[in-house]
Amino acid sequence: MLGRSGQKNILELLQDRETAAEYLTETLARREVPVFGLALRNAIEAQGGLREVRERTSLEASRIGEILQGRPLQDLEDVAPVLQALGMHIVIEARQR
């Protein structure tokens, strides 16, 4: 588990949107869907926190709060608006063979 300084370093890195997008993409690429919720929580915190994201999305505050508490994501209806509020979107690409 990360200590305070480790968590602070991650949040500082994730303030950069490109870095945050890579972090989230890598988490999904490893098929770590439960960990993705935690990664998304880190990105939300780094990008201004719950209040900031809530102001930029139509999701209920309670649902964003559940994501921040590490509860599982239910579907893309939860993810897409949060990513949009963070200035990101989902991209599907063909893999190299």
mmCIF file of C-alpha atoms in Angstrom:
data_model
loop_
_atom_site.group_PDB
_atom_site.id
_atom_site.type_symbol
_atom_site.label_atom_id
_atom_site.label_comp_id
_atom_site.label_asym_id
_atom_site.label_seq_id
_atom_site.Cartn_x
_atom_site.Cartn_y
_atom_site.Cartn_z
ATOM 1 C CA MET A 1 0.000 0.000 0.000
ATOM 2 C CA LEU A 2 1.212 3.506 -0.767
ATOM 3 C CA GLY A 3 2.155 5.880 1.993
ATOM 4 C CA ARG A 4 1.123 9.506 1.968
ATOM 5 C CA SER A 5 4.172 10.606 0.015
ATOM 6 C CA GLY A 6 3.610 7.904 -2.616
ATOM 7 C CA GLN A 7 -0.054 8.855 -3.014
ATOM 8 C CA LYS A 8 0.912 12.536 -3.212
ATOM 9 C CA ASN A 9 3.432 11.755 -5.966
ATOM 10 C CA ILE A 10 0.823 9.830 -7.969
ATOM 11 C CA LEU A 11 -1.693 12.646 -7.639
ATOM 12 C CA GLU A 12 0.914 15.164 -8.766
ATOM 13 C CA LEU A 13 1.685 13.055 -11.843
ATOM 14 C CA LEU A 14 -2.007 12.638 -12.637
ATOM 15 C CA GLN A 15 -2.572 16.383 -12.732
ATOM 16 C CA ASP A 16 -1.247 16.119 -16.283
ATOM 17 C CA ARG A 17 -4.186 14.937 -18.391
ATOM 18 C CA GLU A 18 -1.990 12.964 -20.804
ATOM 19 C CA THR A 19 -0.362 11.080 -17.939
ATOM 20 C CA ALA A 20 -3.754 10.428 -16.335
ATOM 21 C CA ALA A 21 -5.106 9.084 -19.638
ATOM 22 C CA GLU A 22 -2.118 6.734 -20.018
ATOM 23 C CA TYR A 23 -2.533 5.551 -16.419
ATOM 24 C CA LEU A 24 -6.210 4.722 -16.945
ATOM 25 C CA THR A 25 -5.558 3.082 -20.317
ATOM 26 C CA GLU A 26 -2.815 0.856 -18.881
ATOM 27 C CA THR A 27 -5.067 -0.219 -16.036
ATOM 28 C CA LEU A 28 -7.762 -1.330 -18.494
ATOM 29 C CA ALA A 29 -5.230 -2.941 -20.821
ATOM 30 C CA ARG A 30 -4.183 -5.227 -17.965
ATOM 31 C CA ARG A 31 -7.869 -6.155 -17.507
ATOM 32 C CA GLU A 32 -7.816 -4.879 -13.976
ATOM 33 C CA VAL A 33 -11.366 -3.549 -14.024
ATOM 34 C CA PRO A 34 -11.717 -3.360 -10.218
ATOM 35 C CA VAL A 35 -8.435 -1.462 -10.049
ATOM 36 C CA PHE A 36 -9.698 0.856 -12.784
ATOM 37 C CA GLY A 37 -12.223 2.284 -10.318
ATOM 38 C CA LEU A 38 -9.386 3.122 -7.940
ATOM 39 C CA ALA A 39 -7.320 4.568 -10.779
ATOM 40 C CA LEU A 40 -10.277 6.709 -11.814
ATOM 41 C CA ARG A 41 -10.614 7.869 -8.214
ATOM 42 C CA ASN A 42 -6.963 8.965 -8.257
ATOM 43 C CA ALA A 43 -7.503 10.824 -11.540
ATOM 44 C CA ILE A 44 -10.597 12.572 -10.143
ATOM 45 C CA GLU A 45 -8.704 13.642 -7.026
ATOM 46 C CA ALA A 46 -5.743 14.875 -9.082
ATOM 47 C CA GLN A 47 -7.973 16.823 -11.465
ATOM 48 C CA GLY A 48 -9.735 18.872 -8.835
ATOM 49 C CA GLY A 49 -11.717 16.403 -6.771
ATOM 50 C CA LEU A 50 -15.329 15.435 -6.436
ATOM 51 C CA ARG A 51 -16.798 18.933 -6.435
ATOM 52 C CA GLU A 52 -14.976 19.909 -9.596
ATOM 53 C CA VAL A 53 -16.019 16.749 -11.472
ATOM 54 C CA ARG A 54 -19.579 16.932 -10.153
ATOM 55 C CA GLU A 55 -19.904 20.437 -11.601
ATOM 56 C CA ARG A 56 -18.793 19.167 -15.022
ATOM 57 C CA THR A 57 -20.942 16.032 -15.248
ATOM 58 C CA SER A 58 -24.573 14.985 -15.076
ATOM 59 C CA LEU A 59 -23.844 12.051 -12.751
ATOM 60 C CA GLU A 60 -25.443 12.111 -9.348
ATOM 61 C CA ALA A 61 -23.045 13.226 -6.638
ATOM 62 C CA SER A 62 -23.709 9.994 -4.742
ATOM 63 C CA ARG A 63 -22.538 7.900 -7.722
ATOM 64 C CA ILE A 64 -19.321 9.879 -8.070
ATOM 65 C CA GLY A 65 -18.870 9.489 -4.323
ATOM 66 C CA GLU A 66 -19.221 5.718 -4.690
ATOM 67 C CA ILE A 67 -16.504 5.737 -7.341
ATOM 68 C CA LEU A 68 -14.261 7.753 -5.029
ATOM 69 C CA GLN A 69 -14.850 5.214 -2.260
ATOM 70 C CA GLY A 70 -13.610 2.455 -4.572
ATOM 71 C CA ARG A 71 -16.984 0.813 -5.185
ATOM 72 C CA PRO A 72 -17.178 -1.120 -8.466
ATOM 73 C CA LEU A 73 -18.151 0.662 -11.642
ATOM 74 C CA GLN A 74 -21.469 -0.584 -12.911
ATOM 75 C CA ASP A 75 -21.235 0.273 -16.597
ATOM 76 C CA LEU A 76 -20.057 2.796 -19.166
ATOM 77 C CA GLU A 77 -22.838 5.140 -18.106
ATOM 78 C CA ASP A 78 -20.730 5.782 -15.010
ATOM 79 C CA VAL A 79 -17.381 6.042 -16.760
ATOM 80 C CA ALA A 80 -18.049 8.108 -19.885
ATOM 81 C CA PRO A 81 -19.364 11.276 -18.168
ATOM 82 C CA VAL A 82 -16.575 11.218 -15.575
ATOM 83 C CA LEU A 83 -13.931 10.861 -18.277
ATOM 84 C CA GLN A 84 -15.565 13.680 -20.233
ATOM 85 C CA ALA A 85 -15.467 15.895 -17.125
ATOM 86 C CA LEU A 86 -11.751 15.100 -16.848
ATOM 87 C CA GLY A 87 -11.224 16.096 -20.485
ATOM 88 C CA MET A 88 -10.821 12.492 -21.696
ATOM 89 C CA HIS A 89 -12.780 9.959 -23.709
ATOM 90 C CA ILE A 90 -12.756 6.255 -24.444
ATOM 91 C CA VAL A 91 -10.979 5.147 -27.619
ATOM 92 C CA ILE A 92 -11.080 1.659 -29.112
ATOM 93 C CA GLU A 93 -8.119 0.754 -31.291
ATOM 94 C CA ALA A 94 -7.239 -2.318 -33.297
ATOM 95 C CA ARG A 95 -4.338 -4.246 -31.790
ATOM 96 C CA GLN A 96 -1.256 -5.005 -33.776
ATOM 97 C CA ARG A 97 -1.177 -8.682 -34.768
#
